[in-house]
mmCIF file of C-alpha atoms in Angstrom:
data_model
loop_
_atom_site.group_PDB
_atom_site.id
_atom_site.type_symbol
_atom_site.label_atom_id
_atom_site.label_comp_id
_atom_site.label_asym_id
_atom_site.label_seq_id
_atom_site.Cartn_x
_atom_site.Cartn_y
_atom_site.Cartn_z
ATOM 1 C CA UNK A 14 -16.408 13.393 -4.371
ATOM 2 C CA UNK A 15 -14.081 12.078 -7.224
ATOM 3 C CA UNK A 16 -11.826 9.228 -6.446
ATOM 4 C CA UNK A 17 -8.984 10.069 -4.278
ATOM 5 C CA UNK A 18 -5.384 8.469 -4.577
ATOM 6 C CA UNK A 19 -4.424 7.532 -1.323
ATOM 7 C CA UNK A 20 -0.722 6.233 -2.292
ATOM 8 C CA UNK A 21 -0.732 3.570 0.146
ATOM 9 C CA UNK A 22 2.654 2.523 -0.591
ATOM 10 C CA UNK A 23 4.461 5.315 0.428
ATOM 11 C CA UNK A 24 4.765 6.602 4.062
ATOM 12 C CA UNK A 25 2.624 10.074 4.998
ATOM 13 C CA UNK A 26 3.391 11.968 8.292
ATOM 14 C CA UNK A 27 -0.398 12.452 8.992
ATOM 15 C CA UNK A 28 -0.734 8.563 8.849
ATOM 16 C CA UNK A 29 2.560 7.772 10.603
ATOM 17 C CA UNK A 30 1.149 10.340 12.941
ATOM 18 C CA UNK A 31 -2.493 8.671 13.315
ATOM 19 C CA UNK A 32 -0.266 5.031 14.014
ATOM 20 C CA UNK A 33 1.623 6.470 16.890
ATOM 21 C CA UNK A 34 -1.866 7.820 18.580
ATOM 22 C CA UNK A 35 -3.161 4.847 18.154
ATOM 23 C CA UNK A 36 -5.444 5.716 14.962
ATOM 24 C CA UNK A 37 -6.671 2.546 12.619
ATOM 25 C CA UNK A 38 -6.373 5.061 9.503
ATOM 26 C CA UNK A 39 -2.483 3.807 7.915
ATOM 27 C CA UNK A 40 -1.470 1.165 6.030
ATOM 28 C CA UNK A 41 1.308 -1.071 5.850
ATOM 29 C CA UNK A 42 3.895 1.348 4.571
ATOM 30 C CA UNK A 43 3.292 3.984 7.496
ATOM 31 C CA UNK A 44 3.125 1.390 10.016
ATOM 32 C CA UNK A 45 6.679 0.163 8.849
ATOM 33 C CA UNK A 46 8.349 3.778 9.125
ATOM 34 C CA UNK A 47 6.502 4.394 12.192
ATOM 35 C CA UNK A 48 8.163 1.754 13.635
ATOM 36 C CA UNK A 49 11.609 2.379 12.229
ATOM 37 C CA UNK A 50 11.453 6.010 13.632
ATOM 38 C CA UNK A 51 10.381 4.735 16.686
ATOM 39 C CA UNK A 52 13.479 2.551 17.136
ATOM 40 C CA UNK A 53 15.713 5.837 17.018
ATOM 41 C CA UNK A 54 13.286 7.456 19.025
ATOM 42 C CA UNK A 55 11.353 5.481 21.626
ATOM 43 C CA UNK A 56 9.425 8.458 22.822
ATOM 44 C CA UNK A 57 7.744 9.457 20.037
ATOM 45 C CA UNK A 58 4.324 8.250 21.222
ATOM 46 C CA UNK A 59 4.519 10.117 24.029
ATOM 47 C CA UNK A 60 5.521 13.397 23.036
ATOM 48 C CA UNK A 61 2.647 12.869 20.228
ATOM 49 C CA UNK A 62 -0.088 12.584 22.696
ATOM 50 C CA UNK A 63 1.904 15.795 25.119
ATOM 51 C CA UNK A 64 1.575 17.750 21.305
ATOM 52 C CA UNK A 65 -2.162 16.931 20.921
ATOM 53 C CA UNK A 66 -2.982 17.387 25.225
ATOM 54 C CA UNK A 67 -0.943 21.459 23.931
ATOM 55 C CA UNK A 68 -3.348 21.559 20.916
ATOM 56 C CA UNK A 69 -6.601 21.009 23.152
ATOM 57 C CA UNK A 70 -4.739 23.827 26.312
ATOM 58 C CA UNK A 71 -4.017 26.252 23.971
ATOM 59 C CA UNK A 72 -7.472 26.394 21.917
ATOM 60 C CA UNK A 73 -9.240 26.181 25.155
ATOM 61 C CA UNK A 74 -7.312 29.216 26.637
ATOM 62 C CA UNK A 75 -7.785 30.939 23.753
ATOM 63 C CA UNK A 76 -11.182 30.167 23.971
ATOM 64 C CA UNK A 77 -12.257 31.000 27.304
ATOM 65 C CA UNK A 78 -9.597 33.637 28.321
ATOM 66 C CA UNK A 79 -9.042 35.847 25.010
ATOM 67 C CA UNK A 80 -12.359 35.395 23.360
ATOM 68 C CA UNK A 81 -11.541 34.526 20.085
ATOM 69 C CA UNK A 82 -14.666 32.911 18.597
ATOM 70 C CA UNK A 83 -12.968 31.837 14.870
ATOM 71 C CA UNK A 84 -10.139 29.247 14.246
ATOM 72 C CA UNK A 85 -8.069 28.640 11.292
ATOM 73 C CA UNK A 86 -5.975 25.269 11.989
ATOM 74 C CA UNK A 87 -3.740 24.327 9.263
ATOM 75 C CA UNK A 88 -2.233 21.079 8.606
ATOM 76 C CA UNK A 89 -5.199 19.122 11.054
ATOM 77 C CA UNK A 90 -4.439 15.941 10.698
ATOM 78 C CA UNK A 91 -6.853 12.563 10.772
ATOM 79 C CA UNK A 92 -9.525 13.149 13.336
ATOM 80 C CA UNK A 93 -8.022 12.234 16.757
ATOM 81 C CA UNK A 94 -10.384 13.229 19.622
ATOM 82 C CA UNK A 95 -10.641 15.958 21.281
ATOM 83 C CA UNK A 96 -10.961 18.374 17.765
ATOM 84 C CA UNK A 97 -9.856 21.708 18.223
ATOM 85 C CA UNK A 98 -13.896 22.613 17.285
ATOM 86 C CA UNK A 99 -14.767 20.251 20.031
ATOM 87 C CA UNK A 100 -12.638 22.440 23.069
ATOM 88 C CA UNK A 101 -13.269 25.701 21.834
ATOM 89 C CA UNK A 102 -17.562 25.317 20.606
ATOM 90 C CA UNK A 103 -17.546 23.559 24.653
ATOM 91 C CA UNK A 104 -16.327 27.265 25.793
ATOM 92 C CA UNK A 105 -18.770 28.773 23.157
ATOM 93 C CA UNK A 106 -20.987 26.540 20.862
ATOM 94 C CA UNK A 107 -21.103 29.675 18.168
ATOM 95 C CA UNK A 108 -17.586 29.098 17.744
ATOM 96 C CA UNK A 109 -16.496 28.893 14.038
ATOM 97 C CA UNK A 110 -13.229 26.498 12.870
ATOM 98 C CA UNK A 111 -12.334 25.954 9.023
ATOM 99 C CA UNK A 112 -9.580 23.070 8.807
ATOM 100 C CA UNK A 113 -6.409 22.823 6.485
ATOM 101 C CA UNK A 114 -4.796 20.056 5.120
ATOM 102 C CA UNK A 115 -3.351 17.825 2.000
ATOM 103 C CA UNK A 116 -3.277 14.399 3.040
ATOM 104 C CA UNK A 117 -5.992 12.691 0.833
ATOM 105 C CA UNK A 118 -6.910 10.494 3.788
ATOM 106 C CA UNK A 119 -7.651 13.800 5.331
ATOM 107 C CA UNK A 120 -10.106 14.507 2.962
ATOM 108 C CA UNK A 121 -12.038 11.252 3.020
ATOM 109 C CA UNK A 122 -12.333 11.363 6.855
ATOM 110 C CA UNK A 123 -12.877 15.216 6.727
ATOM 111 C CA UNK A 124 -16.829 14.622 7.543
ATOM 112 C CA UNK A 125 -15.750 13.481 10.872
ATOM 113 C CA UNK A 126 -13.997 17.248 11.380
ATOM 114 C CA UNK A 127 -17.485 18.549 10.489
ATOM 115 C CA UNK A 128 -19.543 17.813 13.371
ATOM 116 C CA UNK A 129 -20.443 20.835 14.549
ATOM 117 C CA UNK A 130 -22.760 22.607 17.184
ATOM 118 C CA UNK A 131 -25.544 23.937 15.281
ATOM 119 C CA UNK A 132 -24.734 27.480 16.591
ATOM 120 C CA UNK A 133 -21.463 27.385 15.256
ATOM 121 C CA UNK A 134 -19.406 26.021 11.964
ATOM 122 C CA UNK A 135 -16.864 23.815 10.984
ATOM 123 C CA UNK A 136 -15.385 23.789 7.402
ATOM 124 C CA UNK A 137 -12.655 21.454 5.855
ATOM 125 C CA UNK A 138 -10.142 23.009 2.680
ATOM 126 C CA UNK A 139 -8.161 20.233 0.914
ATOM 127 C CA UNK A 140 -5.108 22.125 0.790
ATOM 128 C CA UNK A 141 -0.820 22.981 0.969
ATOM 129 C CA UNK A 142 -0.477 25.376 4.217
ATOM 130 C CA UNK A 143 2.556 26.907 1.324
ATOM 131 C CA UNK A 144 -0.660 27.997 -0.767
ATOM 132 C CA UNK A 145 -1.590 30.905 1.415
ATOM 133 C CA UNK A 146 -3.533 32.543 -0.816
ATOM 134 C CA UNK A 147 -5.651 29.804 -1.842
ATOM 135 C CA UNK A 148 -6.281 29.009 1.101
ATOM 136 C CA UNK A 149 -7.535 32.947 2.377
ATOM 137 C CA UNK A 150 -9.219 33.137 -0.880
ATOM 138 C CA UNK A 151 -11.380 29.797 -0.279
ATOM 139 C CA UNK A 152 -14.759 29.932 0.043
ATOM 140 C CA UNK A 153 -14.900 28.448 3.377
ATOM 141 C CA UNK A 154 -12.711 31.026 4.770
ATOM 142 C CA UNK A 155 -14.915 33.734 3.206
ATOM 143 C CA UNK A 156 -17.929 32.025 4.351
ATOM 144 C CA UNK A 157 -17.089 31.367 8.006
ATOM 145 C CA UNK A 158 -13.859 33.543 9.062
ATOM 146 C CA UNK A 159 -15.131 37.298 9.358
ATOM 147 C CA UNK A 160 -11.707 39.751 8.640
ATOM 148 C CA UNK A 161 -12.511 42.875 10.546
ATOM 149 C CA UNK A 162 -12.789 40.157 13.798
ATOM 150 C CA UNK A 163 -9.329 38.206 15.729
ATOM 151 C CA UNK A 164 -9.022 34.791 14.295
ATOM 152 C CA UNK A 165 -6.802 32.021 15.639
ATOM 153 C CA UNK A 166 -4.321 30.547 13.134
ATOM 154 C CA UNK A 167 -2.864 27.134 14.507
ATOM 155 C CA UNK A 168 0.024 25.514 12.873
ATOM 156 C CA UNK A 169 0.907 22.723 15.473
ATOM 157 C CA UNK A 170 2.941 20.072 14.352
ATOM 158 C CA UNK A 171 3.728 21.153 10.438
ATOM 159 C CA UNK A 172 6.199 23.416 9.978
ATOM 160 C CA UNK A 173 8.748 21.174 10.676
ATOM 161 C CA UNK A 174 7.914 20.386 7.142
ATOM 162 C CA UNK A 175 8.816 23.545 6.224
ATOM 163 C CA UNK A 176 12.926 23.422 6.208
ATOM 164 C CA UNK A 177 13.311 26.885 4.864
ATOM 165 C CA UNK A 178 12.805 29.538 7.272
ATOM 166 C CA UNK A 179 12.024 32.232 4.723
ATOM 167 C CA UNK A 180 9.175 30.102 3.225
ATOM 168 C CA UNK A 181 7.852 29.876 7.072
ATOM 169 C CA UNK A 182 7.801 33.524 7.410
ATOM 170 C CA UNK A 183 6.274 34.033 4.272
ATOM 171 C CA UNK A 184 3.245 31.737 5.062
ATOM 172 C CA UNK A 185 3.235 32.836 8.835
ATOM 173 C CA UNK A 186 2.899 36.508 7.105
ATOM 174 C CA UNK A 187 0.886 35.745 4.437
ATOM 175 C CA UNK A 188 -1.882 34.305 6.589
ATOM 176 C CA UNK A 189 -2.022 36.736 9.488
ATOM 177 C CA UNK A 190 -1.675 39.852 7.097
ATOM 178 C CA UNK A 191 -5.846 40.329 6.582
ATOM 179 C CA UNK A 192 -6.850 40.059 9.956
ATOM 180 C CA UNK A 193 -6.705 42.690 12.956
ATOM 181 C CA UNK A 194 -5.124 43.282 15.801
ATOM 182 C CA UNK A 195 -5.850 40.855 18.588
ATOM 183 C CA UNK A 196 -5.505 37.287 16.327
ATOM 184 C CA UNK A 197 -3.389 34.467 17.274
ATOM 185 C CA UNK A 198 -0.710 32.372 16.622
ATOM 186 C CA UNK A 199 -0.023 29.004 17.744
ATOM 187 C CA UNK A 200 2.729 26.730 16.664
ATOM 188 C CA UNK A 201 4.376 23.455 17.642
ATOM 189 C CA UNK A 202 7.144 21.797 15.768
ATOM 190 C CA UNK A 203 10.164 19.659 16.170
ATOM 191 C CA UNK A 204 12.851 21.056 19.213
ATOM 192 C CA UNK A 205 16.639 20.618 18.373
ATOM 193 C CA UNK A 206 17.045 20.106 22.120
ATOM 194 C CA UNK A 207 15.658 16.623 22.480
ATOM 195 C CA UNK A 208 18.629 14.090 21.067
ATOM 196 C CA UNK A 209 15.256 11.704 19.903
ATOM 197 C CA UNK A 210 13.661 14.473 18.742
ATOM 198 C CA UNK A 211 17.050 15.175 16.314
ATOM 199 C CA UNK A 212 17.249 11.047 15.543
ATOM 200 C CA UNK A 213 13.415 11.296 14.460
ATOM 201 C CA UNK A 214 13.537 14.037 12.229
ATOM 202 C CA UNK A 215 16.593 12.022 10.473
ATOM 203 C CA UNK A 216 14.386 9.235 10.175
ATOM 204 C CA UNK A 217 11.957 11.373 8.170
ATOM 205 C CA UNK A 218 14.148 12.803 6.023
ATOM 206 C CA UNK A 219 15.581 8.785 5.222
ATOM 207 C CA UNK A 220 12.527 8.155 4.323
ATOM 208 C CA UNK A 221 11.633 10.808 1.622
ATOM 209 C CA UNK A 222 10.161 13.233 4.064
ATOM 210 C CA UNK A 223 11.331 16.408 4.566
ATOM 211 C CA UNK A 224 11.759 17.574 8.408
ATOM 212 C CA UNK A 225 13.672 19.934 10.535
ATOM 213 C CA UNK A 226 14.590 20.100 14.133
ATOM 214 C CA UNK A 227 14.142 23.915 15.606
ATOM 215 C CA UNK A 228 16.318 25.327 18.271
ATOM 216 C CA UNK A 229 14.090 27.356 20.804
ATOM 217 C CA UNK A 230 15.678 30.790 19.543
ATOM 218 C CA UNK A 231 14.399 29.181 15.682
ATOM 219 C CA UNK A 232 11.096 28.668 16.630
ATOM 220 C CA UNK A 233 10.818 32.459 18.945
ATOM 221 C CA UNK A 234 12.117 33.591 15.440
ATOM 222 C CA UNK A 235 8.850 32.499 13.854
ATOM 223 C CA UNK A 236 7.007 34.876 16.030
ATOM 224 C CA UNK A 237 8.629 37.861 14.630
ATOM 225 C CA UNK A 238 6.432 40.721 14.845
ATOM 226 C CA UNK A 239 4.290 39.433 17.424
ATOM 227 C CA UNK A 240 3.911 39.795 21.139
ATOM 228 C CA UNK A 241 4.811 36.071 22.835
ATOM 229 C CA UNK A 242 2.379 34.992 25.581
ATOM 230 C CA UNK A 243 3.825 33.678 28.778
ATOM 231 C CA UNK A 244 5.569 30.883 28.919
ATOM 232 C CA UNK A 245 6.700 31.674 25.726
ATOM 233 C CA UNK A 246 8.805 29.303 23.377
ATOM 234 C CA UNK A 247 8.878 26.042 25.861
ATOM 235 C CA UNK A 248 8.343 22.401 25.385
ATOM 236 C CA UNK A 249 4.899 21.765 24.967
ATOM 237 C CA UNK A 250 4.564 19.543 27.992
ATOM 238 C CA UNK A 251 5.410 23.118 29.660
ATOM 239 C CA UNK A 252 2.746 25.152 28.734
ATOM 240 C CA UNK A 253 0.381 25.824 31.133
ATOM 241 C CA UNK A 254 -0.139 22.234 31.876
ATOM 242 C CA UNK A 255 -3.201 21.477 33.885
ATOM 243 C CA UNK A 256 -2.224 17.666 35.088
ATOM 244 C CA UNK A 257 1.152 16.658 36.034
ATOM 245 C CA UNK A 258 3.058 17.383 32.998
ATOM 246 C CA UNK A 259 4.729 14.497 30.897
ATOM 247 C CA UNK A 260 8.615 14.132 31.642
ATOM 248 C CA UNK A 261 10.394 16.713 29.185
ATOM 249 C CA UNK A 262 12.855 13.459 28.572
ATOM 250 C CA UNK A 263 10.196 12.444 26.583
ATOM 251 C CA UNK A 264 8.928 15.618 24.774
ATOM 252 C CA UNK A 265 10.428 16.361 21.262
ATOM 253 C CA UNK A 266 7.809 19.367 20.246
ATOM 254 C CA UNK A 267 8.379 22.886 21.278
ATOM 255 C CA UNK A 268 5.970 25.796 20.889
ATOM 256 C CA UNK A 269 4.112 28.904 22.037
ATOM 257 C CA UNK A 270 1.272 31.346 21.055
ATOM 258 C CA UNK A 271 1.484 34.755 20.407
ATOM 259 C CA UNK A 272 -0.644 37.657 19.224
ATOM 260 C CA UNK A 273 -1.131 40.727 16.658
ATOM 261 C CA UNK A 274 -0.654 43.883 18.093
#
């Protein structure tokens, strides 16, 4: 692997991210605007560990109670246990996963998203979740996502970084357009209902990173075309929690999964 650039001095939300879960991958600079958003927004831990408890539901329902034996999760973040490949190849160990993402710390720590049960597959693509087609076209896709069978796209906790909703429709299209009837959906991003939620999305955006609060009606919008499973749109926290769900004071992600009819 060449050299990668890791720009240490300037903050990156998968780093800031890794900080708040309590992750050793950041450096000074992410552990600085970490703790500036966190002054605005003191629940931000919190809701980061409700978002990854939603990840680990919703792969395992999908999983165990709609079958769907091939995941596509795009923008994956450092390695936080549980993996999605981790909950879904426990339901089946055939189970195949390729992983997104453009962080170059990502891609250094990728081998640790690669640990998978010899029956199954995991594959890592160093890549923009905008670049849809390079993406599709990758040879990890090809080699490990089968098109005529329902695949599971996940896009939980990234398209707040997407502030344009016609560029969200347009990837949201562009990757569910070459597989069938039956695939999935899943998406978490920032609610415009949580006042922290609002403060720590300005917080980004002060600090050179784009990111935009949803409303609940913004983020049922992204499912356009698709067929919402119960709860719906609802704060993650809300989804068909198993444990005593977290307070929703403290929540600032919405989401829901839907399918291809």
């Amino acid at each position: 692997m060449p050299p990668v650039d890791l720009n240490t001095s300037v903050p990156h939300s998968a780093r800031i991210y890794d900080y708040l879960l309590g992750g050793k991958d950041n450096f000074e600079a992410d552990r600085q605007a970490a703790a500036a958003i966190v002054k605005s927004s003191p629940s931000l831990p919190i809701s980061m560990r409700a978002n990854r408890q939603y990840m680990a539901r919703v792969a395992h329902y999908l999983a165990a109670e709609r079958g769907i034996r091939q995941f596509l999760d795009i923008g994956t973040g450092l390695p936080t246990s549980p993996n999605l490949h981790e909950v879904v190849q426990q339901v089946d160990p055939a189970t195949r996963v390729v992983y997104v993402d453009n962080d170059p710390i990502v891609l250094v720590h990728a081998r640790a998203l690669l640990t998978s049960a010899p029956e199954g597959a995991t594959a890592y693509i160093d890549a923009d979740l905008r670049n849809v087609e390079q993406i599709l076209s990758s040879p990890e896709v090809k080699q490990n996502i089968d098109p005529s069978r329902p695949v599971s796209i996940s896009l939980i906790a990234v398209l707040q970084f997407v502030t344009d909703e016609d560029e969200a429709h347009r990837i949201i299209d562009g990757l569910l357009a070459p597989f069938p009837a039956g695939s999935t959906l899943s998406i978490s991003t920032v609610t415009a209902h949580n006042p922290q939620a609002v403060a720590a999305a300005a917080s980004y955006r002060a600090r050179g990173i784009a990111a935009k609060e949803r409303t609940d009606a913004e983020v049922t919008g992204l499912f356009r075309g698709l067929d919402l499973i119960d709860p719906g749109v609802v704060l993650v926290n809300r989804w068909r929690p198993d444990t005593d769900p977290v307070d929703d004071v403290h929540v600032q992600m919405s989401g829901g999964v839907a399918v291809k009819g």
